[in-house]
PDB file of C-alpha atoms in Angstrom:
ATOM      1  CA  MET A 638      -8.990  -1.696  17.561  1.00  0.00           C
ATOM      2  CA  THR A 639      -9.245  -0.199  14.088  1.00  0.00           C
ATOM      3  CA  LYS A 640      -8.687  -2.749  11.139  1.00  0.00           C
ATOM      4  CA  HIS A 641      -5.419  -1.598   9.999  1.00  0.00           C
ATOM      5  CA  ASP A 642      -4.708  -1.432   6.230  1.00  0.00           C
ATOM      6  CA  THR A 643      -1.214  -0.833   5.313  1.00  0.00           C
ATOM      7  CA  TRP A 644       1.182  -3.149   3.240  1.00  0.00           C
ATOM      8  CA  VAL A 645       4.851  -2.787   2.441  1.00  0.00           C
ATOM      9  CA  LYS A 646       7.098  -4.552  -0.024  1.00  0.00           C
ATOM     10  CA  LEU A 647      10.551  -5.222   0.965  1.00  0.00           C
ATOM     11  CA  LYS A 648      13.954  -4.476  -0.894  1.00  0.00           C
ATOM     12  CA  PRO A 649      15.906  -7.382  -2.342  1.00  0.00           C
ATOM     13  CA  GLY A 650      18.273  -9.131   0.000  1.00  0.00           C
ATOM     14  CA  SER A 651      16.206  -8.471   2.943  1.00  0.00           C
ATOM     15  CA  PRO A 652      16.431 -11.106   6.009  1.00  0.00           C
ATOM     16  CA  TYR A 653      12.810 -12.171   5.352  1.00  0.00           C
ATOM     17  CA  GLU A 654      13.425 -12.648   1.542  1.00  0.00           C
ATOM     18  CA  PRO A 655      13.294 -16.757   2.255  1.00  0.00           C
ATOM     19  CA  ILE A 656       9.760 -16.292   3.288  1.00  0.00           C
ATOM     20  CA  LEU A 657       7.936 -13.753   1.088  1.00  0.00           C
ATOM     21  CA  ASP A 658       6.687 -16.216  -1.104  1.00  0.00           C
ATOM     22  CA  LEU A 659       3.966 -16.900   1.734  1.00  0.00           C
ATOM     23  CA  PHE A 660       2.709 -13.202   1.385  1.00  0.00           C
ATOM     24  CA  ALA A 661       0.575 -12.306  -1.813  1.00  0.00           C
ATOM     25  CA  ASN A 662       2.794 -10.372  -4.144  1.00  0.00           C
ATOM     26  CA  GLY A 663       5.572 -10.210  -1.534  1.00  0.00           C
ATOM     27  CA  MET A 664       3.396  -7.353   0.376  1.00  0.00           C
ATOM     28  CA  ILE A 665       3.614  -7.731   4.300  1.00  0.00           C
ATOM     29  CA  PRO A 666       0.845  -6.281   6.457  1.00  0.00           C
ATOM     30  CA  MET A 667       1.812  -3.396   8.922  1.00  0.00           C
ATOM     31  CA  ARG A 668       0.315  -1.888  11.808  1.00  0.00           C
ATOM     32  CA  ASP A 669       1.197   1.515  11.002  1.00  0.00           C
ATOM     33  CA  PRO A 670       1.706   3.497   7.685  1.00  0.00           C
ATOM     34  CA  PHE A 671       5.222   4.847   8.938  1.00  0.00           C
ATOM     35  CA  PRO A 672       7.679   3.455  11.223  1.00  0.00           C
ATOM     36  CA  MET A 673       6.455   4.428  14.520  1.00  0.00           C
ATOM     37  CA  GLU A 674       8.887   2.438  16.840  1.00  0.00           C
ATOM     38  CA  ARG A 675      12.773   3.372  17.465  1.00  0.00           C
ATOM     39  CA  THR A 676      15.449   1.138  18.906  1.00  0.00           C
ATOM     40  CA  VAL A 677      19.376   1.335  18.869  1.00  0.00           C
ATOM     41  CA  ASN A 678      21.605  -1.022  17.184  1.00  0.00           C
ATOM     42  CA  LYS A 679      24.907  -2.551  18.178  1.00  0.00           C
ATOM     43  CA  ASN A 680      26.710   0.528  16.695  1.00  0.00           C
ATOM     44  CA  GLY A 681      24.494   2.909  18.944  1.00  0.00           C
ATOM     45  CA  GLU A 682      22.752   4.226  16.048  1.00  0.00           C
ATOM     46  CA  GLU A 683      18.968   5.116  16.304  1.00  0.00           C
ATOM     47  CA  VAL A 684      17.046   2.503  13.736  1.00  0.00           C
ATOM     48  CA  ALA A 685      13.548   3.098  12.840  1.00  0.00           C
ATOM     49  CA  LEU A 686      11.235   0.186  12.886  1.00  0.00           C
ATOM     50  CA  TRP A 687       7.960  -0.727  11.251  1.00  0.00           C
ATOM     51  CA  ILE A 688       5.742  -3.154  13.059  1.00  0.00           C
ATOM     52  CA  ILE A 689       4.017  -6.194  11.215  1.00  0.00           C
ATOM     53  CA  ASP A 690       0.220  -6.540  12.046  1.00  0.00           C
ATOM     54  CA  VAL A 691       0.114  -9.993  13.494  1.00  0.00           C
ATOM     55  CA  GLU A 692      -3.558  -9.833  13.564  1.00  0.00           C
ATOM     56  CA  ARG A 693      -3.373  -9.859   9.709  1.00  0.00           C
ATOM     57  CA  LEU A 694      -0.998 -13.037   9.694  1.00  0.00           C
ATOM     58  CA  SER A 695      -1.975 -16.512   9.106  1.00  0.00           C
ATOM     59  CA  SER A 696      -0.546 -19.143  11.458  1.00  0.00           C
ATOM     60  CA  ILE A 697       2.198 -20.314   8.968  1.00  0.00           C
ATOM     61  CA  GLN A 698       3.262 -16.582   8.396  1.00  0.00           C
ATOM     62  CA  PHE A 699       3.487 -16.064  12.012  1.00  0.00           C
ATOM     63  CA  GLN A 700       5.466 -19.044  12.546  1.00  0.00           C
ATOM     64  CA  SER A 701       7.819 -18.451   9.648  1.00  0.00           C
ATOM     65  CA  LEU A 702       8.439 -14.820  10.670  1.00  0.00           C
ATOM     66  CA  ALA A 703       9.589 -15.987  14.045  1.00  0.00           C
ATOM     67  CA  GLN A 704      11.826 -18.668  12.761  1.00  0.00           C
ATOM     68  CA  ILE A 705      13.411 -16.064  10.334  1.00  0.00           C
ATOM     69  CA  ILE A 706      13.939 -13.409  12.845  1.00  0.00           C
ATOM     70  CA  ALA A 707      15.134 -16.033  15.318  1.00  0.00           C
ATOM     71  CA  ILE A 708      17.848 -17.375  12.854  1.00  0.00           C
ATOM     72  CA  ASN A 709      19.121 -14.061  12.011  1.00  0.00           C
ATOM     73  CA  CYS A 710      19.292 -12.722  15.587  1.00  0.00           C
ATOM     74  CA  LYS A 711      20.284 -16.089  16.920  1.00  0.00           C
ATOM     75  CA  ALA A 712      17.433 -16.355  19.238  1.00  0.00           C
ATOM     76  CA  ASP A 713      14.979 -18.854  20.183  1.00  0.00           C
ATOM     77  CA  ALA A 714      11.852 -18.889  17.860  1.00  0.00           C
ATOM     78  CA  VAL A 715       9.357 -19.412  20.815  1.00  0.00           C
ATOM     79  CA  ALA A 716      10.879 -16.438  22.675  1.00  0.00           C
ATOM     80  CA  VAL A 717      10.541 -14.436  19.379  1.00  0.00           C
ATOM     81  CA  ALA A 718       6.965 -15.535  19.094  1.00  0.00           C
ATOM     82  CA  LEU A 719       6.174 -14.631  22.584  1.00  0.00           C
ATOM     83  CA  GLU A 720       7.724 -11.224  22.336  1.00  0.00           C
ATOM     84  CA  ALA A 721       5.631 -10.383  19.119  1.00  0.00           C
ATOM     85  CA  GLU A 722       2.551 -11.442  20.793  1.00  0.00           C
ATOM     86  CA  LEU A 723       3.438  -9.261  23.723  1.00  0.00           C
ATOM     87  CA  LYS A 724       4.574  -6.228  21.770  1.00  0.00           C
ATOM     88  CA  GLY A 725       1.884  -6.517  19.149  1.00  0.00           C
ATOM     89  CA  GLY A 726       3.695  -7.297  16.176  1.00  0.00           C
ATOM     90  CA  PHE A 727       7.485  -8.183  14.684  1.00  0.00           C
ATOM     91  CA  SER A 728       9.504  -5.475  14.004  1.00  0.00           C
ATOM     92  CA  VAL A 729      11.396  -4.646  10.550  1.00  0.00           C
ATOM     93  CA  SER A 730      13.996  -1.803  10.025  1.00  0.00           C
ATOM     94  CA  HIS A 731      12.992   0.994   7.944  1.00  0.00           C
ATOM     95  CA  GLU A 732      16.181   0.391   5.769  1.00  0.00           C
ATOM     96  CA  TRP A 733      14.371  -2.678   4.270  1.00  0.00           C
ATOM     97  CA  VAL A 734      11.000  -1.010   2.941  1.00  0.00           C
ATOM     98  CA  ALA A 735      11.030  -0.459  -0.414  1.00  0.00           C
ATOM     99  CA  SER A 736       7.569   0.714  -1.154  1.00  0.00           C
ATOM    100  CA  MET A 737       4.169   1.052   0.740  1.00  0.00           C
ATOM    101  CA  GLN A 738       0.494   0.823  -0.063  1.00  0.00           C
ATOM    102  CA  CYS A 739      -2.378   1.699   2.235  1.00  0.00           C
ATOM    103  CA  TRP A 740      -6.215   2.771   2.348  1.00  0.00           C
ATOM    104  CA  VAL A 741      -8.453   4.744   4.478  1.00  0.00           C
ATOM    105  CA  GLU A 742      -6.722   4.228   7.734  1.00  0.00           C
ATOM    106  CA  GLY A 743      -3.246   4.651   6.242  1.00  0.00           C
ATOM    107  CA  PHE A 744      -3.983   7.692   4.704  1.00  0.00           C
ATOM    108  CA  ALA A 745      -5.698   9.219   7.483  1.00  0.00           C
ATOM    109  CA  ARG A 746      -2.756   8.554   9.535  1.00  0.00           C
ATOM    110  CA  SER A 747      -0.343   9.763   7.107  1.00  0.00           C
ATOM    111  CA  LYS A 748      -2.216  13.131   6.806  1.00  0.00           C
ATOM    112  CA  GLU A 749      -1.739  13.515  10.705  1.00  0.00           C
ATOM    113  CA  LEU A 750       2.125  12.507  10.377  1.00  0.00           C
ATOM    114  CA  ALA A 751       2.366  15.119   7.404  1.00  0.00           C
ATOM    115  CA  ASP A 752       0.673  17.716   9.762  1.00  0.00           C
ATOM    116  CA  PHE A 753       2.752  16.847  12.608  1.00  0.00           C
ATOM    117  CA  PHE A 754       5.900  17.435  10.642  1.00  0.00           C
ATOM    118  CA  GLU A 755       4.873  20.922   9.573  1.00  0.00           C
ATOM    119  CA  THR A 756       4.509  22.175  13.119  1.00  0.00           C
ATOM    120  CA  ALA A 757       6.763  19.900  15.174  1.00  0.00           C
ATOM    121  CA  PRO A 758       9.966  21.391  16.761  1.00  0.00           C
ATOM    122  CA  GLN A 759      13.191  20.733  14.874  1.00  0.00           C
ATOM    123  CA  SER A 760      14.158  17.036  14.324  1.00  0.00           C
ATOM    124  CA  GLY A 761      17.211  16.015  16.505  1.00  0.00           C
ATOM    125  CA  THR A 762      16.434  18.166  19.599  1.00  0.00           C
ATOM    126  CA  VAL A 763      14.859  17.078  22.864  1.00  0.00           C
ATOM    127  CA  GLU A 764      11.697  19.014  22.081  1.00  0.00           C
ATOM    128  CA  GLY A 765      11.617  17.363  18.772  1.00  0.00           C
ATOM    129  CA  ALA A 766      12.085  13.996  20.474  1.00  0.00           C
ATOM    130  CA  ARG A 767       9.603  14.975  23.109  1.00  0.00           C
ATOM    131  CA  ALA A 768       6.834  15.925  20.577  1.00  0.00           C
ATOM    132  CA  PHE A 769       7.316  12.786  18.679  1.00  0.00           C
ATOM    133  CA  VAL A 770       6.565  10.624  21.680  1.00  0.00           C
ATOM    134  CA  GLU A 771       3.407  12.470  22.428  1.00  0.00           C
ATOM    135  CA  PHE A 772       2.475  12.200  18.837  1.00  0.00           C
ATOM    136  CA  CYS A 773       3.116   8.513  18.763  1.00  0.00           C
ATOM    137  CA  ASN A 774       1.046   8.111  22.215  1.00  0.00           C
ATOM    138  CA  THR A 775      -1.735   9.663  20.412  1.00  0.00           C
ATOM    139  CA  GLN A 776      -1.452   7.250  17.501  1.00  0.00           C
ATOM    140  CA  TYR A 777      -1.744   4.235  20.244  1.00  0.00           C
ATOM    141  CA  ASP A 778      -4.727   6.031  22.054  1.00  0.00           C
ATOM    142  CA  ARG A 779      -6.748   6.667  18.790  1.00  0.00           C
ATOM    143  CA  TRP A 780      -5.603   3.984  16.040  1.00  0.00           C
ATOM    144  CA  ILE A 781      -3.894   1.169  17.849  1.00  0.00           C
ATOM    145  CA  ASP A 782      -5.474   0.677  21.139  1.00  0.00           C
ATOM    146  CA  GLY A 783      -8.607   2.761  20.405  1.00  0.00           C
ATOM    147  CA  ASN A 784     -11.474   2.615  17.648  1.00  0.00           C
ATOM    148  CA  GLN A 785     -10.780   5.572  15.766  1.00  0.00           C
ATOM    149  CA  GLU A 786     -12.799   5.710  12.360  1.00  0.00           C
ATOM    150  CA  PRO A 787     -11.126   7.050   9.561  1.00  0.00           C
ATOM    151  CA  PRO A 788     -13.152   9.397   7.070  1.00  0.00           C
ATOM    152  CA  PRO A 789     -14.310   7.415   3.873  1.00  0.00           C
ATOM    153  CA  ILE A 790     -12.523   7.937   0.462  1.00  0.00           C
ATOM    154  CA  ASN A 791     -14.627   8.208  -2.598  1.00  0.00           C
ATOM    155  CA  SER A 792     -12.369  10.196  -4.895  1.00  0.00           C
ATOM    156  CA  ILE A 793      -9.064  11.449  -5.190  1.00  0.00           C
ATOM    157  CA  GLU A 794     -10.222  14.747  -3.753  1.00  0.00           C
ATOM    158  CA  ASP A 795     -10.846  12.848  -0.383  1.00  0.00           C
ATOM    159  CA  ILE A 796      -6.965  12.436  -0.150  1.00  0.00           C
ATOM    160  CA  ASP A 797      -4.561  15.099   1.119  1.00  0.00           C
ATOM    161  CA  PRO A 798      -2.661  16.902  -1.680  1.00  0.00           C
ATOM    162  CA  ARG A 799       0.415  15.978  -0.019  1.00  0.00           C
ATOM    163  CA  LEU A 800       0.003  12.363  -0.191  1.00  0.00           C
ATOM    164  CA  ARG A 801      -1.194  12.148  -3.903  1.00  0.00           C
ATOM    165  CA  THR A 802       1.018  10.603  -6.484  1.00  0.00           C
ATOM    166  CA  PRO A 803       0.603  10.169 -10.239  1.00  0.00           C
ATOM    167  CA  GLU A 804       0.085   6.421  -9.910  1.00  0.00           C
ATOM    168  CA  LEU A 805      -2.577   7.100  -7.134  1.00  0.00           C
ATOM    169  CA  GLU A 806      -4.426   9.294  -9.680  1.00  0.00           C
ATOM    170  CA  ARG A 807      -4.382   7.040 -12.387  1.00  0.00           C
ATOM    171  CA  ILE A 808      -6.115   4.456 -10.087  1.00  0.00           C
ATOM    172  CA  PHE A 809      -8.703   6.652  -9.161  1.00  0.00           C
ATOM    173  CA  GLU A 810      -9.255   7.354 -12.993  1.00  0.00           C
ATOM    174  CA  MET A 811     -10.092   3.751 -13.551  1.00  0.00           C
ATOM    175  CA  VAL A 812     -12.241   2.969 -10.707  1.00  0.00           C
ATOM    176  CA  PRO A 813     -15.428   4.282 -12.469  1.00  0.00           C
ATOM    177  CA  ILE A 814     -14.392   2.462 -15.266  1.00  0.00           C
ATOM    178  CA  GLU A 815     -13.916  -1.141 -13.208  1.00  0.00           C
ATOM    179  CA  THR A 816     -17.211  -0.471 -11.320  1.00  0.00           C
ATOM    180  CA  ALA A 817     -19.228   0.383 -14.575  1.00  0.00           C
ATOM    181  CA  ILE A 818     -17.524  -2.947 -16.129  1.00  0.00           C
ATOM    182  CA  ALA A 819     -18.314  -5.030 -12.873  1.00  0.00           C
ATOM    183  CA  ASN A 820     -21.985  -3.698 -12.828  1.00  0.00           C
ATOM    184  CA  GLY A 821     -22.678  -4.092 -16.421  1.00  0.00           C
ATOM    185  CA  GLY A 822     -23.108  -7.931 -16.695  1.00  0.00           C
ATOM    186  CA  PHE A 823     -20.672  -8.601 -19.580  1.00  0.00           C
ATOM    187  CA  SER A 824     -19.594 -11.513 -20.537  1.00  0.00           C
ATOM    188  CA  VAL A 825     -15.640 -12.749 -20.533  1.00  0.00           C
ATOM    189  CA  PHE A 826     -15.743 -12.352 -24.466  1.00  0.00           C
ATOM    190  CA  ASP A 827     -17.225  -8.737 -23.821  1.00  0.00           C
ATOM    191  CA  VAL A 828     -14.178  -7.848 -21.651  1.00  0.00           C
ATOM    192  CA  ILE A 829     -11.429  -9.609 -23.870  1.00  0.00           C
ATOM    193  CA  THR A 830     -12.652  -7.912 -26.976  1.00  0.00           C
ATOM    194  CA  GLY A 831     -12.844  -4.475 -25.319  1.00  0.00           C
ATOM    195  CA  ARG A 832     -16.608  -4.082 -25.663  1.00  0.00           C
ATOM    196  CA  ALA A 833     -17.038  -4.033 -21.863  1.00  0.00           C
ATOM    197  CA  PHE A 834     -14.548  -1.374 -21.589  1.00  0.00           C
ATOM    198  CA  THR A 835     -16.001   0.702 -24.489  1.00  0.00           C
ATOM    199  CA  ALA A 836     -19.457   0.270 -22.923  1.00  0.00           C
ATOM    200  CA  ALA A 837     -18.225   1.628 -19.568  1.00  0.00           C
ATOM    201  CA  LEU A 838     -16.443   4.641 -21.187  1.00  0.00           C
ATOM    202  CA  ASN A 839     -19.923   5.538 -22.746  1.00  0.00           C
ATOM    203  CA  ILE A 840     -21.439   5.067 -19.186  1.00  0.00           C
ATOM    204  CA  ILE A 841     -19.203   7.344 -17.387  1.00  0.00           C
ATOM    205  CA  ASP A 842     -18.473  10.009 -20.219  1.00  0.00           C
ATOM    206  CA  PRO A 843     -21.984  10.405 -21.854  1.00  0.00           C
ATOM    207  CA  GLU A 844     -20.920  13.707 -23.460  1.00  0.00           C
ATOM    208  CA  ASN A 845     -18.620  11.472 -25.842  1.00  0.00           C
ATOM    209  CA  SER A 846     -19.377   8.461 -27.907  1.00  0.00           C
ATOM    210  CA  TYR A 847     -17.171   5.492 -27.798  1.00  0.00           C
ATOM    211  CA  SER A 848     -17.332   2.308 -30.189  1.00  0.00           C
ATOM    212  CA  LEU A 849     -15.096  -0.481 -31.231  1.00  0.00           C
ATOM    213  CA  VAL A 850     -13.512  -0.430 -34.845  1.00  0.00           C
ATOM    214  CA  GLU A 851     -14.386  -3.475 -36.627  1.00  0.00           C
ATOM    215  CA  TYR A 852     -11.644  -4.971 -38.393  1.00  0.00           C
ATOM    216  CA  ASP A 853     -13.177  -5.093 -41.951  1.00  0.00           C
ATOM    217  CA  GLU A 854     -13.508  -1.268 -41.503  1.00  0.00           C
ATOM    218  CA  PHE A 855      -9.804  -1.003 -42.220  1.00  0.00           C
ATOM    219  CA  ASP A 856      -8.864  -0.547 -45.790  1.00  0.00           C
ATOM    220  CA  ASN A 857      -6.377  -3.451 -46.036  1.00  0.00           C
ATOM    221  CA  ASP A 858      -5.208  -2.085 -49.256  1.00  0.00           C
ATOM    222  CA  GLU A 859      -3.605   0.815 -47.552  1.00  0.00           C
ATOM    223  CA  PHE A 860      -0.923  -1.623 -46.131  1.00  0.00           C
ATOM    224  CA  GLU A 861       1.587  -3.517 -47.797  1.00  0.00           C
ATOM    225  CA  ASP A 862       2.917  -6.733 -46.591  1.00  0.00           C
ATOM    226  CA  ASP A 863       6.302  -5.366 -46.146  1.00  0.00           C
ATOM    227  CA  GLU A 864       4.936  -2.779 -43.930  1.00  0.00           C
ATOM    228  CA  ILE A 865       3.576  -5.215 -41.651  1.00  0.00           C
ATOM    229  CA  TYR A 866       6.016  -7.886 -41.761  1.00  0.00           C
ATOM    230  CA  GLU A 867       9.752  -7.532 -42.111  1.00  0.00           C
TER     231      GLU A 867
END
């Protein structure tokens, strides 16, 4: 089975809020980078479901999820836990998901979803529903039950343009700097004072020269006290 790498943050007020402190930064591991399952609520409305990846849960996280779901559904916690083990995870309604983070598998599968929506029959039709079921079946065969290997991501160019965001581009801009700092053998003092960052810039951008401005290089006479302190 492929190592899943999707995480989501839930909206305030979700049923899972009492146990979110058990998850680093409130991020919950998900099996898929989109809500792949469907169910019908008590009003007869279709609900899209995310599936929590139980393989990446600690025992306390697993038990707490079973208990909180049991409380909200007025069910037995043991029965909830057994059902999660049989179905491969706990379900979370799409309405509670605020944001998502993922890496190579998540980006590869998100691209496949984007490709599907560009060619699939119209949503809400019998043909559209059948096509989505077939798409999900291939996801099971290749990514959930199978061992599909996603292509590596070395730069922003390896990510489908439809999935790029300004935040993601900024992250990739920082990767060479962080790598240079990590491999540069800098001290904590170098990092705090900015010397490590400056040295990293000179490594990744040799066409320009970067240096720190020393405090005594400033002409203190240019500043009056009342310009600095009010």
